[in-house]
mmCIF file of C-alpha atoms in Angstrom:
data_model
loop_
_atom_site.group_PDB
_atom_site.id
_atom_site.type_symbol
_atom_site.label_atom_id
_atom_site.label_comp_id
_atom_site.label_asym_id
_atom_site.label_seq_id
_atom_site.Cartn_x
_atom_site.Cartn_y
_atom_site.Cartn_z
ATOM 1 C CA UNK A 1 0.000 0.000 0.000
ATOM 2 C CA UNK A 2 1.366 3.402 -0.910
ATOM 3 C CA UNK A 3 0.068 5.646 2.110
ATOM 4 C CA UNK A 4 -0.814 9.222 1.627
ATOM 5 C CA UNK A 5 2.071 10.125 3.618
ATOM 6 C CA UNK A 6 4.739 7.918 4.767
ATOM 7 C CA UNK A 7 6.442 9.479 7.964
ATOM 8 C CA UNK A 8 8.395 6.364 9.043
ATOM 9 C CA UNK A 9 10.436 6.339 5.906
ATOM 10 C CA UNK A 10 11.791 10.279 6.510
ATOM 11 C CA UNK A 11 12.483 9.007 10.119
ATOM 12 C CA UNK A 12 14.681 6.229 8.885
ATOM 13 C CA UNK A 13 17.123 9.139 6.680
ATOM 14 C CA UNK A 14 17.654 11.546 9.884
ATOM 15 C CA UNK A 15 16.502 8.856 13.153
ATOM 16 C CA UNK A 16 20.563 9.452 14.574
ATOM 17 C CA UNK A 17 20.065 13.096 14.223
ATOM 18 C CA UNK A 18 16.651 13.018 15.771
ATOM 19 C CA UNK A 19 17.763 10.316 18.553
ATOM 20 C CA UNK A 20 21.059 12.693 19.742
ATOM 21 C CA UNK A 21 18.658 15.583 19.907
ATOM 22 C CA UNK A 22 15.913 14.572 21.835
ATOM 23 C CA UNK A 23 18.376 12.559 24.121
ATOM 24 C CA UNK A 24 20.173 15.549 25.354
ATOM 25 C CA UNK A 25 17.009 17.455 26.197
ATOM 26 C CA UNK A 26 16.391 13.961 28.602
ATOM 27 C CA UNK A 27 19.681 14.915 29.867
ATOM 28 C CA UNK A 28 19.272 18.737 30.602
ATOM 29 C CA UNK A 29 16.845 18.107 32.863
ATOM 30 C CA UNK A 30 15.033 21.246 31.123
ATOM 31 C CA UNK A 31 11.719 20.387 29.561
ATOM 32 C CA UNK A 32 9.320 23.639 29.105
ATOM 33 C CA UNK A 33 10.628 26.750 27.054
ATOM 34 C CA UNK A 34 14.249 25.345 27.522
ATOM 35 C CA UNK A 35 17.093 26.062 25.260
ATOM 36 C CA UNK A 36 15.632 23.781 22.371
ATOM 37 C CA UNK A 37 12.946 26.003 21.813
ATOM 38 C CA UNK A 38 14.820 29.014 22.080
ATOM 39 C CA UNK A 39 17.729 27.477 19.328
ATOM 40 C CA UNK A 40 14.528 26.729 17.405
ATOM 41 C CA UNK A 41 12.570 30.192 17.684
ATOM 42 C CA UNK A 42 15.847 31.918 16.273
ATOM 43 C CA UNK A 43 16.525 29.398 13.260
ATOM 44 C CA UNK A 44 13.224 29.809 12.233
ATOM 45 C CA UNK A 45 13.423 34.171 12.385
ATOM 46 C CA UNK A 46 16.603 33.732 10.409
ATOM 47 C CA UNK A 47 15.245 30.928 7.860
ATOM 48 C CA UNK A 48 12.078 33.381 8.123
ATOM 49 C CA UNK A 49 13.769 36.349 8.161
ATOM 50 C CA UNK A 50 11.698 38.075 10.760
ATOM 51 C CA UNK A 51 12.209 39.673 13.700
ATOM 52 C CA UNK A 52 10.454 37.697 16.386
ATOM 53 C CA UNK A 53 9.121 33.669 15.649
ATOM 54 C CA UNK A 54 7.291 32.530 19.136
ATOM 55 C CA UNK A 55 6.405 28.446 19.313
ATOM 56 C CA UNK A 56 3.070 27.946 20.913
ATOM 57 C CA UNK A 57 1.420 24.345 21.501
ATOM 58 C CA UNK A 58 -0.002 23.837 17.802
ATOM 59 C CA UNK A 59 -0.956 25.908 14.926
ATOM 60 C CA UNK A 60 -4.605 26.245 16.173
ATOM 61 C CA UNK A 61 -3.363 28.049 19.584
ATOM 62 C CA UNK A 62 -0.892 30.074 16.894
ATOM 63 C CA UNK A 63 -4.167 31.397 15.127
ATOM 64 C CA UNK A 64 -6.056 31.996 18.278
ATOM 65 C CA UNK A 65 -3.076 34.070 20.166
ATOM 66 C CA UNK A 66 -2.578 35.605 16.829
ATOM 67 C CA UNK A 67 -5.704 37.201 17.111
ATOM 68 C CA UNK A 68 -5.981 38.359 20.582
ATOM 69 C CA UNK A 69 -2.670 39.752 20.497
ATOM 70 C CA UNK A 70 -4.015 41.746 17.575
ATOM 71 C CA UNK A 71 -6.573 42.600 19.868
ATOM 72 C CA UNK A 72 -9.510 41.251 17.715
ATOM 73 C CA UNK A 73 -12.539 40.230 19.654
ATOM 74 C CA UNK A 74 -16.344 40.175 20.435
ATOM 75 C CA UNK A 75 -18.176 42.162 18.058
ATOM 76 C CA UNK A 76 -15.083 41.857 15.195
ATOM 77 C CA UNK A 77 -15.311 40.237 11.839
ATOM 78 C CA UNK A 78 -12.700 38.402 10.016
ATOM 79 C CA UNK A 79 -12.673 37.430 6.582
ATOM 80 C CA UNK A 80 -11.261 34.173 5.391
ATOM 81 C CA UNK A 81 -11.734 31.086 3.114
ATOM 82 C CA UNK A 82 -14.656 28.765 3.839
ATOM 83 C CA UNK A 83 -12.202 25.711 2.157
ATOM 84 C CA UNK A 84 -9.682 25.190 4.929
ATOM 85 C CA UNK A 85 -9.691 23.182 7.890
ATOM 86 C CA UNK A 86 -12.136 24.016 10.575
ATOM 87 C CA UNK A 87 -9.147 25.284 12.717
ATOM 88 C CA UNK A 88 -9.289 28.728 10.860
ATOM 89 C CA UNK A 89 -13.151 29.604 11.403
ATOM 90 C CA UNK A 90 -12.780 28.237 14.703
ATOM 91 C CA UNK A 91 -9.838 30.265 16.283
ATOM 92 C CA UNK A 92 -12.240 33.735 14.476
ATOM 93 C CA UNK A 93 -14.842 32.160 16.858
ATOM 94 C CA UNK A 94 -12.821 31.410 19.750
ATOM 95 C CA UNK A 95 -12.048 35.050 20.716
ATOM 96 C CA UNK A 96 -15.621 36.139 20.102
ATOM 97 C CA UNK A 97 -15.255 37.583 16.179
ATOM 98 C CA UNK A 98 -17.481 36.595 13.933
ATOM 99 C CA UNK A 99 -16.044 34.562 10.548
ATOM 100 C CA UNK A 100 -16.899 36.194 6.833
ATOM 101 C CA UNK A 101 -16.504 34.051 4.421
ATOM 102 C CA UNK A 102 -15.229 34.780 0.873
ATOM 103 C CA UNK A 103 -15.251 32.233 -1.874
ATOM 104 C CA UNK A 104 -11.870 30.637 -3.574
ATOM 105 C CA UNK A 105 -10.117 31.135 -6.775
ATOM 106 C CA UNK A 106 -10.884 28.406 -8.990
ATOM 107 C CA UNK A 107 -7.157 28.111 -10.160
ATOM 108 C CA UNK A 108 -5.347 28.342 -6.856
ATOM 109 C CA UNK A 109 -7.703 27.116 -4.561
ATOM 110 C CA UNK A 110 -6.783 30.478 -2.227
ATOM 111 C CA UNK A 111 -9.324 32.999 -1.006
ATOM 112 C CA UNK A 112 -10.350 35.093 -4.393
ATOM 113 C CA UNK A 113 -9.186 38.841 -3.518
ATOM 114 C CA UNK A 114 -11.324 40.351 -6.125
ATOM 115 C CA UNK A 115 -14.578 39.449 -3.957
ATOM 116 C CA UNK A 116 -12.931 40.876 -0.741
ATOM 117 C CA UNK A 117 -13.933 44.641 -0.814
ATOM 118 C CA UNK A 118 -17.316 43.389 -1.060
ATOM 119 C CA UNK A 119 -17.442 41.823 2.194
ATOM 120 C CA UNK A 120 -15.649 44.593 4.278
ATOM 121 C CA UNK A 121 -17.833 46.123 6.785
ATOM 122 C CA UNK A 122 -16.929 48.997 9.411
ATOM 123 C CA UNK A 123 -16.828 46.018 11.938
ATOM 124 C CA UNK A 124 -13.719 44.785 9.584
ATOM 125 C CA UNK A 125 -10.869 43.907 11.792
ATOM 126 C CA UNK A 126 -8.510 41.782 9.919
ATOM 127 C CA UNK A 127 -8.087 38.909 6.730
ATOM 128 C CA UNK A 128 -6.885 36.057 7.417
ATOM 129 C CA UNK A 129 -5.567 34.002 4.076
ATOM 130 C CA UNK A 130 -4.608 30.883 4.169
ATOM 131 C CA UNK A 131 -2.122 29.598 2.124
ATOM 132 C CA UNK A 132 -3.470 25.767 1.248
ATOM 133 C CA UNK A 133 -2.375 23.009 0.283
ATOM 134 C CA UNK A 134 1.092 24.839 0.219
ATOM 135 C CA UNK A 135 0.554 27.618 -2.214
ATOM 136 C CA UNK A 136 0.635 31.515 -1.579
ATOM 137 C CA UNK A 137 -2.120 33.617 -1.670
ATOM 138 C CA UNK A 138 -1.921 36.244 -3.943
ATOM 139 C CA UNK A 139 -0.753 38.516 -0.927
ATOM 140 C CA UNK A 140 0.114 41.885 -3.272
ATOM 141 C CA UNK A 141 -3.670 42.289 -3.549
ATOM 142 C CA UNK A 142 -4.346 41.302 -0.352
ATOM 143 C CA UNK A 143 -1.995 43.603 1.366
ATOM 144 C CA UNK A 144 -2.855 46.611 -0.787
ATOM 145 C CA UNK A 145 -6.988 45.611 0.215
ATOM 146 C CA UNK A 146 -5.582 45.665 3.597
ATOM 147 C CA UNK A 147 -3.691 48.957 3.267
ATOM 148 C CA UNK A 148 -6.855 50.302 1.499
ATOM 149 C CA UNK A 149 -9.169 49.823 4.867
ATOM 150 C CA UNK A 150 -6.656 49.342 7.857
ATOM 151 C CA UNK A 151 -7.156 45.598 8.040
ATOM 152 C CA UNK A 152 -4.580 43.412 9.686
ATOM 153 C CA UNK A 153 -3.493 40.260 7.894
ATOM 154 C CA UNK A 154 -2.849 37.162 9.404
ATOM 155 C CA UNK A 155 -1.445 34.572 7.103
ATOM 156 C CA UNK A 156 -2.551 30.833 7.878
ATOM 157 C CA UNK A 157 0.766 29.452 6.814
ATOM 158 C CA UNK A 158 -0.021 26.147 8.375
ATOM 159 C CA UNK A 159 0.495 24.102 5.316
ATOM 160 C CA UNK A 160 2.957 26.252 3.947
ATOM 161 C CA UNK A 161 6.392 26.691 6.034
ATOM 162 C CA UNK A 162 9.120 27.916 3.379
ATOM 163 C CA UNK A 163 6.793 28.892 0.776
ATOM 164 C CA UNK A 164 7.529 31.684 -1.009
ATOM 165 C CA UNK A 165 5.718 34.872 -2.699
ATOM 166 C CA UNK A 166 8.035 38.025 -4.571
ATOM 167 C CA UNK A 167 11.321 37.049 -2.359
ATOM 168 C CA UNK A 168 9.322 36.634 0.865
ATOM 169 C CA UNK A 169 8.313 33.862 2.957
ATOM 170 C CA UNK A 170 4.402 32.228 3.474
ATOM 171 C CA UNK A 171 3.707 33.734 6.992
ATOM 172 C CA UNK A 172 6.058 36.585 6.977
ATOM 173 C CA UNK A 173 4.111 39.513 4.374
ATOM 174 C CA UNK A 174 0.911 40.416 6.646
ATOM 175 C CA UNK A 175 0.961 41.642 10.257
ATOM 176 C CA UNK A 176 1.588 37.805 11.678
ATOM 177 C CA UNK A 177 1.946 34.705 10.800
ATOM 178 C CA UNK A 178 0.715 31.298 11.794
ATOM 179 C CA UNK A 179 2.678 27.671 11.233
ATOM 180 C CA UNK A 180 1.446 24.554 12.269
ATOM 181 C CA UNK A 181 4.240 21.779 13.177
ATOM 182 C CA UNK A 182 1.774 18.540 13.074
ATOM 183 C CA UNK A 183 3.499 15.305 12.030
ATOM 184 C CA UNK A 184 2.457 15.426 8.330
ATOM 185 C CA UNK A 185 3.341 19.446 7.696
ATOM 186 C CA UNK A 186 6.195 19.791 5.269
ATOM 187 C CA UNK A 187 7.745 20.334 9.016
ATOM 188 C CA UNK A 188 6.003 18.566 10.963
ATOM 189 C CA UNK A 189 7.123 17.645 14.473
ATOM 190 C CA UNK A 190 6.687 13.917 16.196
ATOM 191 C CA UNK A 191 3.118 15.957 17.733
ATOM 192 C CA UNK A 192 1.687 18.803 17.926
ATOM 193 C CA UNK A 193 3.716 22.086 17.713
ATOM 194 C CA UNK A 194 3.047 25.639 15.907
ATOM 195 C CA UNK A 195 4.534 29.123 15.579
ATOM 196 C CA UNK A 196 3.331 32.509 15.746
ATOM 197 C CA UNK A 197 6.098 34.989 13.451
ATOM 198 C CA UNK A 198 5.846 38.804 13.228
ATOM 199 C CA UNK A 199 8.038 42.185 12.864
ATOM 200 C CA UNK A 200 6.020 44.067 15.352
ATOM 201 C CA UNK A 201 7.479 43.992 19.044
ATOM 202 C CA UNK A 202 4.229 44.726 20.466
ATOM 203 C CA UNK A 203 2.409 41.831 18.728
ATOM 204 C CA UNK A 204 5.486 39.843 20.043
ATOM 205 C CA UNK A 205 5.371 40.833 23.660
ATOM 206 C CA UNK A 206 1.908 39.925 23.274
ATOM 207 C CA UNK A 207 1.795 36.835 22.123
ATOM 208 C CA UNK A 208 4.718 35.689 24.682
ATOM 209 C CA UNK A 209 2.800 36.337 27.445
ATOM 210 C CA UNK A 210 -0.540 35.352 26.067
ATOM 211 C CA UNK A 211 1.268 31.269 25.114
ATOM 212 C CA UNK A 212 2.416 31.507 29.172
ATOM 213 C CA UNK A 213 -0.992 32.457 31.175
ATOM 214 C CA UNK A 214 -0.752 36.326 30.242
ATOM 215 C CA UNK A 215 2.579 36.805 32.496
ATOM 216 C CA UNK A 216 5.870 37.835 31.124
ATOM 217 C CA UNK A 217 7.260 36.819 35.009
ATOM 218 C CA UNK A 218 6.352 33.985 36.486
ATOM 219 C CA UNK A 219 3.327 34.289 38.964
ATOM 220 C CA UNK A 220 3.082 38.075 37.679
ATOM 221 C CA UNK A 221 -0.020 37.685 35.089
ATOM 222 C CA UNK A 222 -1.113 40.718 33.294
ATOM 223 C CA UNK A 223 -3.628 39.415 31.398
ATOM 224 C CA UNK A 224 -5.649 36.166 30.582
ATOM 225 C CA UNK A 225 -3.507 33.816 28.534
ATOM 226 C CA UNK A 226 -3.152 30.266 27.379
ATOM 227 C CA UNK A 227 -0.701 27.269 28.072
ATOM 228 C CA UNK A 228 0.559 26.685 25.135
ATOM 229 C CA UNK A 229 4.520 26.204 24.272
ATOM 230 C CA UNK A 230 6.457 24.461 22.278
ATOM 231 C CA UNK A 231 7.520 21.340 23.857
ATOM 232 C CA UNK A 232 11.251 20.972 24.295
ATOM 233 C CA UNK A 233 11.461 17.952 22.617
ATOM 234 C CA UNK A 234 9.322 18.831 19.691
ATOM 235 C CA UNK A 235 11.969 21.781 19.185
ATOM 236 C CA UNK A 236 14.903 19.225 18.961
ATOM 237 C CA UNK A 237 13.008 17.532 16.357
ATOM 238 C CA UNK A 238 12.290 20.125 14.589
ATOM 239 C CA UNK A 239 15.715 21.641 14.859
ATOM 240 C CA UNK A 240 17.262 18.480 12.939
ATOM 241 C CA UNK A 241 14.203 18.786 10.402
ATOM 242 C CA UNK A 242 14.640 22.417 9.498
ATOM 243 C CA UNK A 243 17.870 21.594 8.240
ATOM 244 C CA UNK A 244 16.331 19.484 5.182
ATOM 245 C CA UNK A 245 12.944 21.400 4.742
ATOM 246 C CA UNK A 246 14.636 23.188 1.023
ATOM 247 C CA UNK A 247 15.648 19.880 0.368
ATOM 248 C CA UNK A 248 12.595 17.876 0.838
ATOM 249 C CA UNK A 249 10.378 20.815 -0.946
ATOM 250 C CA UNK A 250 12.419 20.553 -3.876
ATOM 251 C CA UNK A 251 11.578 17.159 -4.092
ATOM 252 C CA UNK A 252 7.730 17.666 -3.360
ATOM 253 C CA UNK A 253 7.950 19.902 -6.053
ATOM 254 C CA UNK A 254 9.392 17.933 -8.763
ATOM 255 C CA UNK A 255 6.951 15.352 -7.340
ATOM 256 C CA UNK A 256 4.726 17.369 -8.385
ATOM 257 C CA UNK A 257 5.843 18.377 -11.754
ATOM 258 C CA UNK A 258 6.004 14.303 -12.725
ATOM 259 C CA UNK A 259 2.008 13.575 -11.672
ATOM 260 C CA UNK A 260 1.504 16.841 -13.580
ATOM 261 C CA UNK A 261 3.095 15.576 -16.458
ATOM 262 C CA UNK A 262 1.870 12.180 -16.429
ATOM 263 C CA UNK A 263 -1.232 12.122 -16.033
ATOM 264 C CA UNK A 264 -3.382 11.900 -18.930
ATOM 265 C CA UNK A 265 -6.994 10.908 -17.730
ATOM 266 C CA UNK A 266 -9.917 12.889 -19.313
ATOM 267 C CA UNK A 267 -11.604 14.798 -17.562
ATOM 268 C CA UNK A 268 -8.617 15.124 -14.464
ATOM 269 C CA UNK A 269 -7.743 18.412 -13.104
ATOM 270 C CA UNK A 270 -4.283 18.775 -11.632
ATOM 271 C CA UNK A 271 -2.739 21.700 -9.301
ATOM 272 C CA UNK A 272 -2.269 24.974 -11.202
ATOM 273 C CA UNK A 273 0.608 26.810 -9.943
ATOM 274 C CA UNK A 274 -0.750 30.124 -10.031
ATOM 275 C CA UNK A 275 2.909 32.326 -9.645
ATOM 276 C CA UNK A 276 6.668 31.659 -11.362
ATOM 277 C CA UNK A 277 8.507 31.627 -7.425
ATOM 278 C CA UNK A 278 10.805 28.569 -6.755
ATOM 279 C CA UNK A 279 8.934 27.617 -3.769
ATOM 280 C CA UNK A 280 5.557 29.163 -4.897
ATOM 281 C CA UNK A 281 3.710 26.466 -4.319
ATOM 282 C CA UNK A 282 5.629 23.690 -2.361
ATOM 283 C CA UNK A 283 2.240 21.029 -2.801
ATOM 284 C CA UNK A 284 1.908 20.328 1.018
ATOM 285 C CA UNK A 285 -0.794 17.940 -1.492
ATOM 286 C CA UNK A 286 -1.471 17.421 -4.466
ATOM 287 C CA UNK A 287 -5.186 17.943 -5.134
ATOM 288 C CA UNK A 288 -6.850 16.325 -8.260
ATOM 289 C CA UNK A 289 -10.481 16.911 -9.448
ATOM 290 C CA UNK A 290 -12.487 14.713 -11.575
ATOM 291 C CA UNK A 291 -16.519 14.303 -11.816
ATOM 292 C CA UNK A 292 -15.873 10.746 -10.671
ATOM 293 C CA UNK A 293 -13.812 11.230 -8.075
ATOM 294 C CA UNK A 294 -15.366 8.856 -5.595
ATOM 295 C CA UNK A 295 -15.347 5.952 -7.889
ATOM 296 C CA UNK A 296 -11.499 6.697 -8.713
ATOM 297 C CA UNK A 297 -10.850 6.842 -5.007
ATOM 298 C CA UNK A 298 -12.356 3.272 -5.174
ATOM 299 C CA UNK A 299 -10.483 2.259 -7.801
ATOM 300 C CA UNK A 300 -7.162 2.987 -6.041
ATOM 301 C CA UNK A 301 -7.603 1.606 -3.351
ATOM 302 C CA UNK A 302 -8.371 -1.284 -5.535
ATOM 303 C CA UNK A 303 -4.774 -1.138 -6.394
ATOM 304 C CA UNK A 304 -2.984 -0.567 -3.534
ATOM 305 C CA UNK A 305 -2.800 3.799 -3.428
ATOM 306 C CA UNK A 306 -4.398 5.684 -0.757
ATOM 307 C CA UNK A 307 -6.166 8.932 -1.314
ATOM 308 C CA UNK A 308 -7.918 11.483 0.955
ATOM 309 C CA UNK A 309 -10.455 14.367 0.549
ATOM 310 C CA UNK A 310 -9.330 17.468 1.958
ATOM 311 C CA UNK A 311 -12.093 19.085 2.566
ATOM 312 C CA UNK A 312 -15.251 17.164 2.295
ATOM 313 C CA UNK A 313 -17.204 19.427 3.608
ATOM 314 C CA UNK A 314 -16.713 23.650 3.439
ATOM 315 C CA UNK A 315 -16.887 25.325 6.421
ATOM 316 C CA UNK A 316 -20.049 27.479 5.660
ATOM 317 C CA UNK A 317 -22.020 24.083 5.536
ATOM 318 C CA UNK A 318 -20.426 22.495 8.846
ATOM 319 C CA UNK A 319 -23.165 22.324 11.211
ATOM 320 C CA UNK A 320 -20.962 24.306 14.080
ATOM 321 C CA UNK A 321 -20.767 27.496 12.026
ATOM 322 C CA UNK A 322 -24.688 26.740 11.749
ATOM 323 C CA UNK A 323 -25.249 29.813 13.245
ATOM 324 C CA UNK A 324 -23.507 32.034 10.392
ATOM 325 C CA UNK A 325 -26.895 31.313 8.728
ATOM 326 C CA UNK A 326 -25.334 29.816 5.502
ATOM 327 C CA UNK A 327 -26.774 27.663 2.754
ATOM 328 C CA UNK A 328 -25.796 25.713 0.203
ATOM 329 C CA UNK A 329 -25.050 27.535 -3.309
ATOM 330 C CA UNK A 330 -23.128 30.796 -0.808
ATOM 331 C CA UNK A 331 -19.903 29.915 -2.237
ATOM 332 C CA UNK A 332 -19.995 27.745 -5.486
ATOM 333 C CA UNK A 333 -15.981 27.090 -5.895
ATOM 334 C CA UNK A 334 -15.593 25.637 -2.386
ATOM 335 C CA UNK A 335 -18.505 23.351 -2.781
ATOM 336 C CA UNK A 336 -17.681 22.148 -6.397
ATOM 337 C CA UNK A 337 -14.228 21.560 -5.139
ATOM 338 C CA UNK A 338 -15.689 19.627 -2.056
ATOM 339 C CA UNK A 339 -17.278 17.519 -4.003
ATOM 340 C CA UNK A 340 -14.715 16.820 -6.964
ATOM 341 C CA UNK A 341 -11.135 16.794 -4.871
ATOM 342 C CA UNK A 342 -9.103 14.357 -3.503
ATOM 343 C CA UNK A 343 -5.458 13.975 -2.969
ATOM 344 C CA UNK A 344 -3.235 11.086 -3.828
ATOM 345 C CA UNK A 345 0.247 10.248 -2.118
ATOM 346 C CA UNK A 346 2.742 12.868 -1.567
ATOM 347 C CA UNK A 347 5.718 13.140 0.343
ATOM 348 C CA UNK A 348 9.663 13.634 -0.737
ATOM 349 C CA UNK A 349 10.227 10.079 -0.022
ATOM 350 C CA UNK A 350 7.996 8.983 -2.686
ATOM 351 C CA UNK A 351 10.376 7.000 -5.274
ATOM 352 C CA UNK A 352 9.931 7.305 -9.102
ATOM 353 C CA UNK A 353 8.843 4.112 -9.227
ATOM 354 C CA UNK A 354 5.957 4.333 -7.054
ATOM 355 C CA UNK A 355 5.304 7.656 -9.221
ATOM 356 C CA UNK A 356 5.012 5.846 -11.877
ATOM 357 C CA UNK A 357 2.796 3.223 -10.893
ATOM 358 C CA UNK A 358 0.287 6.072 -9.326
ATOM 359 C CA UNK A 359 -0.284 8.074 -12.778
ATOM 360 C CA UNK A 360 -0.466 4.802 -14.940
ATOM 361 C CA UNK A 361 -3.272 3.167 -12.352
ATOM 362 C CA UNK A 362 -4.952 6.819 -12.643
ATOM 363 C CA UNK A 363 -4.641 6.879 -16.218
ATOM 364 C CA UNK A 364 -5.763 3.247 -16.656
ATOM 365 C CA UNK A 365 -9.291 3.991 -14.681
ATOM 366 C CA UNK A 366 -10.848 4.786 -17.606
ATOM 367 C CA UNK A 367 -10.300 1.616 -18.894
ATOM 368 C CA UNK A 368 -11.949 0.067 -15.977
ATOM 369 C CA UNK A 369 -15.384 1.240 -16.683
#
């Protein structure tokens, strides 16, 4: 079976690395914002290059402290893409905003800027774009909508650490920027981990104290915060992994440029890369469409190749955003996508062979029938 994502065979290439790492945070005796996280926090500011990067517990904390360090609240709207994962709409919700939805570009998946200005009201606080499946938003618009009304930006760079858009990093063009480190993220930790990265020292000071109960001193709180840090040993994971993350989204991406080229089934819609940027899109999946997508899923499987659906469901339609009052037919692109994506294996491990076999089973499904 060719899995989706295989995480044991990139932990075979680096498992010394990883093993001396994690074995002398066992020995410091130091286990909670310890010098791992620290080392980690600075390689990622100078991989980054920003000023501040602050680990948190996971990238759904990272959106959620994002926020209130931003200051946005009850009463507050954000707009954002209703095809992401629910972690997005829910962080908007977990501080008391309210989450306006804007429908995707057909071609990149992304939030559509030209429908923006359209839903900006005077209780506008921020955008938050999220860069999916590992390809930038088109964040010139975005930033000059934002410039236009006094909007923040957060990025959702969850799926996209060391993306790139006109010379700058996924995460690192709005106000803040949110990473996720879950095991199957280009970097993706051995659990849950995330980042918060920004220029601004007040959004910084902020969302230090906010990850550590609202205190910047021990037992001193200032405010009401969160526990959420970066575990120690996550960060000496993470510190080995950092190392190869060019490397292995090199490899994603000429991945990605083989299925492209491959595959040959009518009716099959692969990944447009929507800018010319080395690491414009760095295919945290790769996303096919097709009318029949449910019986090709079958089909795979069939032969041995796992597939997902990411999302099967947009987040206007889940029944805990309900209350947003949304129907189906709201947003068009997200819910034909829904119902015509899935993803097929993809990870830099992947061998040519197995590449090979993939696109011909694909392209032999019409056969089948």
């Amino acid at each position: 079976m060719i899995s989706l994502i295989d995480l044991k065979r990139q932990y075979k290439s680096i498992s010394q690395e990883i093993i001396e790492r994690v074995k002398e945070v066992f020995e410091s005796g130091q286990y909670i914002l310890g010098p791992k996280v620290a080392e980690f926090e600075k390689k990622c500011a100078e991989y980054l290059n920003v000023k501040h990067a602050i680990g948190v517990g996971n990238g759904t904390d990272a959106l959620v402290i994002a926020l209130e360090s931003l200051g946005i609240g009850k009463g507050d709207e954000v707009i954002t893409t209703p095809f992401t994962f629910f972690a997005t709409a829910e962080a908007i919700v977990r501080v008391g905003a309210k989450p306006v939805f804007v429908d995707i570009d057909p071609l990149s998946y992304n939030i559509d800027p030209e429908k923006i200005e359209e839903k900006i009201s005077e209780r506008t606080k921020a955008i938050i774009p999220v860069h999916i499946f590992g390809q930038v938003c088109d964040m010139k618009k975005i930033v000059q909508i934002a410039k236009k009304y006094n909007l923040y930006i957060i990025e959702d760079a969850c799926q996209a650490f060391g993306a790139e858009f006109e010379g700058k990093k996924a995460g690192t063009i709005g106000d803040v920027g949110c990473f996720s480190f879950f095991p199957t993220k280009n970097l993706g930790g051995f659990g849950d981990g995330g980042l918060i990265v920004t220029d601004s020292d007040e959004i910084a000071s902020k969302a230090r104290m906010l990850r550590q109960h609202g205190s910047k001193k021990k037992y001193y709180n200032e405010m009401i915060g969160f526990n959420s840090r970066l575990d120690e040993v996550q960060a000496a994971i993470l510190l080995v992994k950092i190392k190869y993350i060019d490397m292995w989204n090199r490899r994603r991406i000429e991945i990605a440029q083989k299925f492209s080229q491959e595959l040959k089934l009518d009716g099959l819609v692969t990944p447009k890369k929507c800018n010319n940027f080395e690491f414009g899109h760095i295919y945290h999946l790769y996303i096919l469409q097709h009318e029949k997508r449910d019986l090709i899923m079958e089909y795979l499987a069939q032969k041995g190749i796992a597939t997902g659906i990411y999302y099967p469901v947009p987040l206007h339609l889940t029944k805990a955003l309900s209350f947003l009052g949304h129907k189906e037919g709201d947003f068009e692109v997200a819910e034909r996508l829904c119902r015509r994506s899935f993803a097929i294996p993809m990870f830099p491990e992947l061998t040519d062979e197995e590449i090979e076999y993939i696109t011909t089973s694909i392209n032999q499904f019409g056969g089948s029938l």
